[in-house]
PDB file of C-alpha atoms in Angstrom:
ATOM      1  CA  MET A   1       3.978  -6.148  47.043  1.00 43.00           C
ATOM      2  CA  GLY A   2       2.550  -8.126  44.117  1.00 42.00           C
ATOM      3  CA  ALA A   3      -1.170  -7.552  43.772  1.00 41.00           C
ATOM      4  CA  ARG A   4      -1.619  -6.481  47.387  1.00 42.00           C
ATOM      5  CA  GLN A   5      -2.997  -3.027  48.010  1.00 40.00           C
ATOM      6  CA  PHE A   6      -1.559  -0.466  50.437  1.00 38.00           C
ATOM      7  CA  ARG A   7      -2.742   2.867  51.772  1.00 43.00           C
ATOM      8  CA  ILE A   8      -0.512   5.895  51.279  1.00 41.00           C
ATOM      9  CA  THR A   9      -0.569   8.212  54.287  1.00 44.00           C
ATOM     10  CA  GLY A  10       0.312  11.893  54.087  1.00 46.00           C
ATOM     11  CA  LYS A  11       3.600  11.220  55.857  1.00 43.00           C
ATOM     12  CA  ALA A  12       4.551   8.416  53.471  1.00 42.00           C
ATOM     13  CA  LEU A  13       3.760  10.554  50.446  1.00 40.00           C
ATOM     14  CA  ARG A  14       6.007  13.359  51.738  1.00 45.00           C
ATOM     15  CA  VAL A  15       8.864  10.904  52.241  1.00 41.00           C
ATOM     16  CA  MET A  16       8.447   9.474  48.760  1.00 43.00           C
ATOM     17  CA  THR A  17       8.697  12.899  47.136  1.00 42.00           C
ATOM     18  CA  GLN A  18      11.976  13.862  48.809  1.00 44.00           C
ATOM     19  CA  ARG A  19      15.074  14.165  46.635  1.00 40.00           C
ATOM     20  CA  ARG A  20      17.034  10.907  46.308  1.00 41.00           C
ATOM     21  CA  HIS A  21      14.169   8.798  47.665  1.00 40.00           C
ATOM     22  CA  TRP A  22      12.640   7.847  44.335  1.00 38.00           C
ATOM     23  CA  PRO A  23      14.133   5.638  41.619  1.00 39.00           C
ATOM     24  CA  MET A  24      14.792   7.677  38.505  1.00 42.00           C
ATOM     25  CA  LEU A  25      13.198   4.998  36.343  1.00 42.00           C
ATOM     26  CA  LEU A  26      12.938   6.921  33.124  1.00 42.00           C
ATOM     27  CA  LEU A  27      16.487   8.200  32.923  1.00 45.00           C
ATOM     28  CA  LEU A  28      18.228   5.114  34.254  1.00 41.00           C
ATOM     29  CA  THR A  29      16.931   3.061  31.362  1.00 42.00           C
ATOM     30  CA  SER A  30      19.851   4.586  29.532  1.00 39.00           C
ATOM     31  CA  MET A  31      22.546   3.828  32.096  1.00 40.00           C
ATOM     32  CA  PRO A  32      24.150   0.795  30.336  1.00 35.00           C
ATOM     33  CA  LEU A  33      25.737   2.823  27.570  1.00 36.00           C
ATOM     34  CA  PHE A  34      29.307   1.634  27.231  1.00 34.00           C
ATOM     35  CA  ALA A  35      31.653  -1.272  27.762  1.00 31.00           C
ATOM     36  CA  ALA A  36      33.154  -1.309  31.258  1.00 31.00           C
ATOM     37  CA  THR A  37      36.346  -2.772  32.666  1.00 30.00           C
ATOM     38  CA  GLU A  38      34.623  -5.222  35.001  1.00 33.00           C
ATOM     39  CA  THR A  39      34.638  -8.896  34.153  1.00 34.00           C
ATOM     40  CA  PRO A  40      31.087  -9.854  33.122  1.00 38.00           C
ATOM     41  CA  ALA A  41      29.331 -11.689  35.926  1.00 39.00           C
ATOM     42  CA  LYS A  42      27.424 -13.876  33.520  1.00 42.00           C
ATOM     43  CA  ALA A  43      27.641 -14.622  29.819  1.00 43.00           C
ATOM     44  CA  VAL A  44      24.716 -13.154  27.922  1.00 41.00           C
ATOM     45  CA  PRO A  45      23.827 -13.766  24.258  1.00 47.00           C
ATOM     46  CA  GLU A  46      24.491 -10.803  21.998  1.00 47.00           C
ATOM     47  CA  VAL A  47      21.487  -8.562  21.400  1.00 50.00           C
ATOM     48  CA  GLN A  48      21.201  -7.538  17.777  1.00 57.00           C
ATOM     49  CA  LYS A  49      20.875  -3.841  17.023  1.00 52.00           C
ATOM     50  CA  SER A  50      18.023  -4.485  14.611  1.00 60.00           C
ATOM     51  CA  ASP A  51      16.072  -6.222  17.371  1.00 64.00           C
ATOM     52  CA  LEU A  52      16.558  -3.290  19.743  1.00 62.00           C
ATOM     53  CA  GLN A  53      15.471  -0.773  17.128  1.00 59.00           C
ATOM     54  CA  GLN A  54      12.475  -2.800  16.037  1.00 61.00           C
ATOM     55  CA  ASP A  55      11.244  -3.350  19.592  1.00 62.00           C
ATOM     56  CA  ALA A  56      11.681   0.319  20.457  1.00 56.00           C
ATOM     57  CA  LYS A  57       9.936   1.498  17.291  1.00 55.00           C
ATOM     58  CA  GLN A  58       6.995  -0.863  17.733  1.00 57.00           C
ATOM     59  CA  GLN A  59       6.481   0.286  21.303  1.00 53.00           C
ATOM     60  CA  ARG A  60       6.634   3.987  20.427  1.00 53.00           C
ATOM     61  CA  LEU A  61       4.186   3.830  17.548  1.00 53.00           C
ATOM     62  CA  LYS A  62       1.331   2.561  19.719  1.00 52.00           C
ATOM     63  CA  ASN A  63      -1.234   5.106  20.824  1.00 55.00           C
ATOM     64  CA  GLN A  64       1.086   8.121  20.900  1.00 70.00           C
ATOM     65  CA  GLN A  65      -0.312  11.400  22.205  1.00 82.00           C
ATOM     66  CA  PRO A  66       0.957  14.952  21.496  1.00 91.00           C
ATOM     67  CA  TRP A  67       3.861  16.137  23.633  1.00 96.00           C
ATOM     68  CA  ALA A  68       3.111  18.669  26.391  1.00 96.00           C
ATOM     69  CA  LEU A  69       5.781  21.024  27.709  1.00 97.00           C
ATOM     70  CA  TYR A  70       6.712  20.233  31.308  1.00 97.00           C
ATOM     71  CA  ARG A  71       9.619  22.615  31.994  1.00 96.00           C
ATOM     72  CA  GLN A  72      11.755  24.996  29.942  1.00 96.00           C
ATOM     73  CA  PHE A  73      15.074  26.694  30.729  1.00 96.00           C
ATOM     74  CA  PRO A  74      17.848  28.221  28.578  1.00 93.00           C
ATOM     75  CA  GLN A  75      19.232  25.444  26.369  1.00 95.00           C
ATOM     76  CA  PHE A  76      16.864  22.937  27.988  1.00 97.00           C
ATOM     77  CA  GLU A  77      13.327  21.632  27.396  1.00 98.00           C
ATOM     78  CA  MET A  78      11.462  18.698  28.887  1.00 98.00           C
ATOM     79  CA  HIS A  79       8.157  17.329  27.580  1.00 97.00           C
ATOM     80  CA  LYS A  80       5.773  14.628  28.712  1.00 96.00           C
ATOM     81  CA  ARG A  81       2.918  12.571  27.306  1.00 94.00           C
ATOM     82  CA  GLU A  82       0.928   9.404  27.905  1.00 90.00           C
ATOM     83  CA  THR A  83       1.748   6.388  25.783  1.00 87.00           C
ATOM     84  CA  LYS A  84       0.911   2.700  25.716  1.00 81.00           C
ATOM     85  CA  LEU A  85       3.687   0.344  26.757  1.00 71.00           C
ATOM     86  CA  GLY A  86       2.592  -3.233  26.309  1.00 70.00           C
ATOM     87  CA  THR A  87      -0.914  -3.323  27.747  1.00 76.00           C
ATOM     88  CA  ARG A  88      -0.492  -0.365  30.119  1.00 77.00           C
ATOM     89  CA  LEU A  89      -0.708   3.388  29.716  1.00 83.00           C
ATOM     90  CA  VAL A  90       2.500   4.903  31.072  1.00 86.00           C
ATOM     91  CA  LEU A  91       4.309   8.220  31.257  1.00 90.00           C
ATOM     92  CA  GLU A  92       6.790   9.028  28.486  1.00 94.00           C
ATOM     93  CA  ILE A  93       9.404  11.741  28.883  1.00 95.00           C
ATOM     94  CA  GLN A  94      11.412  13.631  26.287  1.00 97.00           C
ATOM     95  CA  ALA A  95      14.305  15.888  27.255  1.00 98.00           C
ATOM     96  CA  GLN A  96      16.380  18.017  24.885  1.00 98.00           C
ATOM     97  CA  PHE A  97      19.382  20.120  25.866  1.00 98.00           C
ATOM     98  CA  THR A  98      22.811  21.235  24.712  1.00 98.00           C
ATOM     99  CA  TYR A  99      26.195  21.324  26.408  1.00 97.00           C
ATOM    100  CA  ASN A 100      29.633  22.689  25.565  1.00 96.00           C
ATOM    101  CA  GLY A 101      31.973  19.754  25.101  1.00 96.00           C
ATOM    102  CA  SER A 102      32.781  16.630  23.133  1.00 96.00           C
ATOM    103  CA  LEU A 103      30.656  13.677  22.095  1.00 96.00           C
ATOM    104  CA  SER A 104      32.983  11.509  24.169  1.00 95.00           C
ATOM    105  CA  ALA A 105      32.012  13.407  27.329  1.00 96.00           C
ATOM    106  CA  PHE A 106      28.563  11.813  27.162  1.00 94.00           C
ATOM    107  CA  PHE A 107      30.022   8.311  27.390  1.00 90.00           C
ATOM    108  CA  ARG A 108      32.617   9.224  29.991  1.00 91.00           C
ATOM    109  CA  VAL A 109      30.019  10.707  32.331  1.00 89.00           C
ATOM    110  CA  LEU A 110      27.702   7.714  32.065  1.00 81.00           C
ATOM    111  CA  ARG A 111      30.567   5.244  32.403  1.00 81.00           C
ATOM    112  CA  ASP A 112      31.707   6.968  35.597  1.00 83.00           C
ATOM    113  CA  THR A 113      29.240   5.050  37.775  1.00 76.00           C
ATOM    114  CA  GLU A 114      31.307   5.785  40.885  1.00 80.00           C
ATOM    115  CA  HIS A 115      30.236   9.429  40.655  1.00 82.00           C
ATOM    116  CA  ALA A 116      26.780   8.888  39.206  1.00 78.00           C
ATOM    117  CA  GLY A 117      25.324  10.330  42.397  1.00 77.00           C
ATOM    118  CA  ASN A 118      26.570  13.752  41.313  1.00 84.00           C
ATOM    119  CA  TRP A 119      23.732  13.900  38.806  1.00 85.00           C
ATOM    120  CA  LEU A 120      21.507  10.812  38.990  1.00 78.00           C
ATOM    121  CA  ASP A 121      18.698  10.323  41.505  1.00 80.00           C
ATOM    122  CA  SER A 122      18.371   7.157  43.568  1.00 79.00           C
ATOM    123  CA  ALA A 123      20.599   4.600  41.873  1.00 76.00           C
ATOM    124  CA  LYS A 124      21.556   2.029  44.518  1.00 81.00           C
ATOM    125  CA  SER A 125      23.807  -0.187  42.391  1.00 80.00           C
ATOM    126  CA  VAL A 126      24.748  -0.684  38.745  1.00 77.00           C
ATOM    127  CA  SER A 127      26.339  -3.967  37.633  1.00 77.00           C
ATOM    128  CA  ILE A 128      27.621  -4.850  34.172  1.00 77.00           C
ATOM    129  CA  ILE A 129      26.242  -8.252  33.187  1.00 81.00           C
ATOM    130  CA  ALA A 130      27.905  -8.411  29.777  1.00 83.00           C
ATOM    131  CA  SER A 131      29.545  -6.228  27.131  1.00 85.00           C
ATOM    132  CA  PRO A 132      29.580  -8.308  23.932  1.00 90.00           C
ATOM    133  CA  THR A 133      31.161  -5.399  22.000  1.00 91.00           C
ATOM    134  CA  PRO A 134      32.276  -1.840  22.835  1.00 88.00           C
ATOM    135  CA  PHE A 135      28.971  -0.691  21.359  1.00 90.00           C
ATOM    136  CA  GLU A 136      26.548  -2.728  23.470  1.00 88.00           C
ATOM    137  CA  ASP A 137      25.946  -3.584  27.117  1.00 82.00           C
ATOM    138  CA  SER A 138      23.605  -5.495  29.377  1.00 84.00           C
ATOM    139  CA  VAL A 139      23.265  -4.028  32.867  1.00 81.00           C
ATOM    140  CA  HIS A 140      21.457  -4.814  36.095  1.00 82.00           C
ATOM    141  CA  THR A 141      20.383  -1.773  38.132  1.00 82.00           C
ATOM    142  CA  THR A 142      18.775  -1.559  41.577  1.00 80.00           C
ATOM    143  CA  PHE A 143      17.138   1.510  43.107  1.00 80.00           C
ATOM    144  CA  GLU A 144      16.674   3.044  46.520  1.00 79.00           C
ATOM    145  CA  THR A 145      12.953   2.733  47.183  1.00 75.00           C
ATOM    146  CA  PRO A 146      11.022   4.246  50.111  1.00 73.00           C
ATOM    147  CA  TRP A 147       8.609   2.431  52.375  1.00 66.00           C
ATOM    148  CA  PRO A 148       6.055   0.982  51.737  1.00 69.00           C
ATOM    149  CA  LEU A 149       7.339  -0.016  48.278  1.00 74.00           C
ATOM    150  CA  GLN A 150       9.460  -3.073  47.620  1.00 80.00           C
ATOM    151  CA  GLN A 151      12.908  -2.635  46.122  1.00 82.00           C
ATOM    152  CA  ARG A 152      12.914  -2.146  42.338  1.00 85.00           C
ATOM    153  CA  ASP A 153      15.431  -3.387  39.802  1.00 86.00           C
ATOM    154  CA  MET A 154      15.734  -3.712  36.043  1.00 85.00           C
ATOM    155  CA  VAL A 155      17.873  -5.320  33.365  1.00 90.00           C
ATOM    156  CA  THR A 156      18.492  -3.346  30.181  1.00 88.00           C
ATOM    157  CA  CYS A 157      20.291  -3.989  26.901  1.00 90.00           C
ATOM    158  CA  SER A 158      21.651  -1.152  24.784  1.00 88.00           C
ATOM    159  CA  ARG A 159      23.516  -0.590  21.550  1.00 93.00           C
ATOM    160  CA  TRP A 160      24.778   2.581  19.882  1.00 93.00           C
ATOM    161  CA  GLN A 161      26.036   3.550  16.437  1.00 95.00           C
ATOM    162  CA  GLN A 162      27.538   6.657  14.854  1.00 94.00           C
ATOM    163  CA  ALA A 163      26.307   8.079  11.539  1.00 94.00           C
ATOM    164  CA  ALA A 164      28.046   9.902   8.680  1.00 90.00           C
ATOM    165  CA  ASP A 165      27.106  13.306  10.161  1.00 92.00           C
ATOM    166  CA  TYR A 166      28.873  12.234  13.400  1.00 94.00           C
ATOM    167  CA  SER A 167      25.580  11.995  15.277  1.00 96.00           C
ATOM    168  CA  ILE A 168      25.174   9.063  17.649  1.00 97.00           C
ATOM    169  CA  GLU A 169      22.000   7.093  18.248  1.00 97.00           C
ATOM    170  CA  MET A 170      21.466   4.601  21.023  1.00 91.00           C
ATOM    171  CA  HIS A 171      18.531   2.259  21.641  1.00 93.00           C
ATOM    172  CA  ILE A 172      17.744   0.678  25.006  1.00 90.00           C
ATOM    173  CA  VAL A 173      15.208  -2.050  25.794  1.00 91.00           C
ATOM    174  CA  GLY A 174      14.400  -4.157  28.815  1.00 90.00           C
ATOM    175  CA  CYS A 175      15.801  -7.693  28.685  1.00 90.00           C
ATOM    176  CA  THR A 176      14.562  -8.994  32.018  1.00 86.00           C
ATOM    177  CA  GLY A 177      15.059 -12.670  31.226  1.00 84.00           C
ATOM    178  CA  GLN A 178      18.833 -12.310  31.204  1.00 84.00           C
ATOM    179  CA  TRP A 179      19.118 -11.980  34.998  1.00 87.00           C
ATOM    180  CA  PRO A 180      17.186 -13.575  37.894  1.00 90.00           C
ATOM    181  CA  VAL A 181      14.921 -11.381  40.000  1.00 90.00           C
ATOM    182  CA  PRO A 182      16.385 -10.978  43.525  1.00 88.00           C
ATOM    183  CA  ALA A 183      14.251 -11.869  46.533  1.00 88.00           C
ATOM    184  CA  LYS A 184      11.751  -9.227  47.690  1.00 86.00           C
ATOM    185  CA  THR A 185      12.302  -7.202  44.531  1.00 88.00           C
ATOM    186  CA  VAL A 186       9.905  -5.956  41.845  1.00 87.00           C
ATOM    187  CA  ARG A 187      11.373  -6.086  38.342  1.00 87.00           C
ATOM    188  CA  ILE A 188      10.827  -3.008  36.138  1.00 83.00           C
ATOM    189  CA  GLU A 189       9.874  -4.397  32.745  1.00 79.00           C
ATOM    190  CA  GLN A 190       9.017  -3.173  29.244  1.00 77.00           C
ATOM    191  CA  VAL A 191      11.726  -0.525  29.295  1.00 85.00           C
ATOM    192  CA  VAL A 192      12.093   1.477  26.065  1.00 89.00           C
ATOM    193  CA  ALA A 193      14.449   4.453  25.607  1.00 92.00           C
ATOM    194  CA  GLN A 194      16.567   6.240  23.039  1.00 96.00           C
ATOM    195  CA  TRP A 195      19.409   8.769  23.137  1.00 96.00           C
ATOM    196  CA  THR A 196      20.503  10.899  20.172  1.00 98.00           C
ATOM    197  CA  LEU A 197      23.647  13.078  20.215  1.00 98.00           C
ATOM    198  CA  LYS A 198      24.303  15.640  17.476  1.00 97.00           C
ATOM    199  CA  PRO A 199      27.431  17.845  17.224  1.00 96.00           C
ATOM    200  CA  LEU A 200      26.661  21.533  16.705  1.00 95.00           C
ATOM    201  CA  ALA A 201      28.742  24.623  15.925  1.00 92.00           C
ATOM    202  CA  ASP A 202      31.240  25.997  18.461  1.00 91.00           C
ATOM    203  CA  HIS A 203      31.986  22.621  20.039  1.00 92.00           C
ATOM    204  CA  ARG A 204      28.465  22.117  21.370  1.00 96.00           C
ATOM    205  CA  VAL A 205      26.447  18.888  21.454  1.00 97.00           C
ATOM    206  CA  GLN A 206      22.672  18.546  21.299  1.00 98.00           C
ATOM    207  CA  VAL A 207      21.204  15.716  23.382  1.00 98.00           C
ATOM    208  CA  LEU A 208      17.741  14.253  22.845  1.00 98.00           C
ATOM    209  CA  TYR A 209      16.368  11.611  25.197  1.00 97.00           C
ATOM    210  CA  THR A 210      13.028   9.822  24.927  1.00 96.00           C
ATOM    211  CA  GLY A 211      12.102   7.065  27.351  1.00 93.00           C
ATOM    212  CA  THR A 212       9.426   5.137  29.191  1.00 87.00           C
ATOM    213  CA  ALA A 213       9.398   2.508  31.911  1.00 70.00           C
ATOM    214  CA  ASP A 214       6.741   0.619  33.838  1.00 67.00           C
ATOM    215  CA  ALA A 215       7.503   0.763  37.584  1.00 69.00           C
ATOM    216  CA  GLY A 216       5.575  -2.477  38.156  1.00 65.00           C
ATOM    217  CA  GLY A 217       4.068  -3.788  41.366  1.00 63.00           C
ATOM    218  CA  GLY A 218       0.724  -2.055  40.926  1.00 67.00           C
ATOM    219  CA  LEU A 219       2.092   1.428  41.693  1.00 71.00           C
ATOM    220  CA  PRO A 220      -0.675   3.973  40.915  1.00 79.00           C
ATOM    221  CA  ARG A 221       0.197   6.537  38.260  1.00 82.00           C
ATOM    222  CA  TRP A 222      -1.281   9.425  40.244  1.00 82.00           C
ATOM    223  CA  LEU A 223       1.512   8.800  42.729  1.00 79.00           C
ATOM    224  CA  GLY A 224       4.356   7.712  40.480  1.00 79.00           C
ATOM    225  CA  ASP A 225       4.124  10.152  37.563  1.00 86.00           C
ATOM    226  CA  PRO A 226       4.612  13.486  39.427  1.00 88.00           C
ATOM    227  CA  VAL A 227       7.566  12.128  41.374  1.00 82.00           C
ATOM    228  CA  ALA A 228       9.167  10.601  38.259  1.00 85.00           C
ATOM    229  CA  LEU A 229       8.828  13.908  36.411  1.00 92.00           C
ATOM    230  CA  ALA A 230      10.434  15.921  39.209  1.00 90.00           C
ATOM    231  CA  SER A 231      13.240  13.396  39.643  1.00 85.00           C
ATOM    232  CA  SER A 232      13.883  13.219  35.899  1.00 90.00           C
ATOM    233  CA  LEU A 233      14.078  17.008  35.674  1.00 94.00           C
ATOM    234  CA  ARG A 234      16.681  17.193  38.456  1.00 91.00           C
ATOM    235  CA  SER A 235      18.768  14.467  36.860  1.00 89.00           C
ATOM    236  CA  PHE A 236      18.698  15.878  33.326  1.00 95.00           C
ATOM    237  CA  ARG A 237      19.607  19.343  34.561  1.00 96.00           C
ATOM    238  CA  ALA A 238      22.492  17.955  36.609  1.00 93.00           C
ATOM    239  CA  LEU A 239      23.620  15.794  33.678  1.00 95.00           C
ATOM    240  CA  GLN A 240      23.752  18.880  31.459  1.00 97.00           C
ATOM    241  CA  GLN A 241      26.227  20.444  33.886  1.00 96.00           C
ATOM    242  CA  GLN A 242      28.331  17.288  34.289  1.00 95.00           C
ATOM    243  CA  LEU A 243      28.752  16.892  30.533  1.00 97.00           C
ATOM    244  CA  ALA A 244      30.467  20.282  30.283  1.00 96.00           C
ATOM    245  CA  LEU A 245      33.124  19.559  32.941  1.00 97.00           C
ATOM    246  CA  PRO A 246      36.706  19.521  31.547  1.00 96.00           C
ATOM    247  CA  PHE A 247      37.412  16.213  33.337  1.00 95.00           C
ATOM    248  CA  TYR A 248      35.120  14.325  30.940  1.00 97.00           C
ATOM    249  CA  GLN A 249      36.252  15.801  27.608  1.00 96.00           C
ATOM    250  CA  GLN A 250      38.995  13.268  26.770  1.00 94.00           C
ATOM    251  CA  PRO A 251      38.322  11.258  23.593  1.00 92.00           C
ATOM    252  CA  VAL A 252      36.782   7.804  23.794  1.00 91.00           C
ATOM    253  CA  ASP A 253      38.391   5.256  21.470  1.00 91.00           C
ATOM    254  CA  GLU A 254      35.172   4.211  19.725  1.00 93.00           C
ATOM    255  CA  VAL A 255      33.829   7.746  19.150  1.00 94.00           C
ATOM    256  CA  CYS A 256      34.729   9.739  16.035  1.00 94.00           C
ATOM    257  CA  GLU A 257      35.019  13.375  17.068  1.00 94.00           C
ATOM    258  CA  PRO A 258      34.403  15.948  14.295  1.00 93.00           C
ATOM    259  CA  LEU A 259      36.691  18.889  13.635  1.00 91.00           C
ATOM    260  CA  PHE A 260      35.575  22.529  13.462  1.00 90.00           C
ATOM    261  CA  THR A 261      36.381  25.436  11.151  1.00 90.00           C
ATOM    262  CA  ASN A 262      37.758  28.745  12.420  1.00 87.00           C
ATOM    263  CA  GLU A 263      34.165  29.965  12.387  1.00 87.00           C
ATOM    264  CA  GLY A 264      33.156  27.114  14.686  1.00 88.00           C
ATOM    265  CA  GLN A 265      31.236  25.052  12.120  1.00 91.00           C
ATOM    266  CA  VAL A 266      31.400  21.245  12.011  1.00 90.00           C
ATOM    267  CA  THR A 267      33.766  20.094   9.246  1.00 85.00           C
ATOM    268  CA  ALA A 268      35.947  17.025   8.629  1.00 83.00           C
ATOM    269  CA  ALA A 269      36.599  14.203  11.069  1.00 83.00           C
ATOM    270  CA  ALA A 270      39.711  13.879  13.186  1.00 80.00           C
ATOM    271  CA  GLU A 271      42.333  11.368  12.061  1.00 83.00           C
ATOM    272  CA  THR A 272      41.677   8.665  14.626  1.00 87.00           C
ATOM    273  CA  SER A 273      41.052   4.929  14.447  1.00 88.00           C
ATOM    274  CA  ALA A 274      37.386   5.511  15.327  1.00 90.00           C
ATOM    275  CA  CYS A 275      36.944   7.956  12.428  1.00 90.00           C
ATOM    276  CA  GLY A 276      38.764   5.599  10.077  1.00 89.00           C
ATOM    277  CA  ALA A 277      36.483   2.752  11.106  1.00 88.00           C
ATOM    278  CA  LEU A 278      33.412   4.972  10.681  1.00 89.00           C
ATOM    279  CA  LEU A 279      34.416   6.056   7.160  1.00 83.00           C
ATOM    280  CA  GLN A 280      35.202   2.474   6.198  1.00 83.00           C
ATOM    281  CA  ARG A 281      31.838   1.248   7.453  1.00 82.00           C
ATOM    282  CA  LEU A 282      29.947   3.956   5.571  1.00 77.00           C
ATOM    283  CA  LYS A 283      31.618   3.336   2.223  1.00 76.00           C
ATOM    284  CA  PRO A 284      29.109   2.273  -0.464  1.00 71.00           C
TER     285      PRO A 284
END
């Protein structure tokens, strides 16, 4: 597509707004969340956590506008605003919801790429490029894209860390130079996103997502923004349901799961290697 212009007909616009025919750009920035079992296809230099945080913070602080409520349901809210990403004004989305389950369920659902279609719009393929540690990943993702748009892809690097209150924070940035752009493909660049997980009373978890992405290729915002919002809403709502499924509640080795009192309040940590490592790391 490049700098060429195209005319969107009424028929094409209807096709592009159908479910599963639009790349869920904003949510998929967070897809590379955990080490996988595949052998890395290509060695990639380790991305430092401080670099990810600094890049994300610098991007977010530029020309931020107040959040506007987009949709609200029980235990779920989604907001939107315009923000500057690089030299372009882009859509930024924030979603907050809770689910009944473990912290580990979040990682298990997102690692289960085979069944990502149960909740995630329009992912065509997800490939692990490298997993330098269990807490960081580099991933190449391609998307189903309707005519007349060229195929989109992106490369993202992520790293997560758990805090003393058992909350988990993850930062994601685009790292496009770590993988060649396939033929006839537009690379999604300047990706910035963040996930925060916080354990609540009665075995519930609060999830906060904030993310932006530039679709690239000269796609007009009047066309892309409404479709991205609708697709993001469907995916977040479906993710909220997936996270509560019993199948995903088994502990993940690197996650320290808190314990709960008889009244359901968060208390001490479980006696696991992950909790021992967390306490050791947080010692003064």
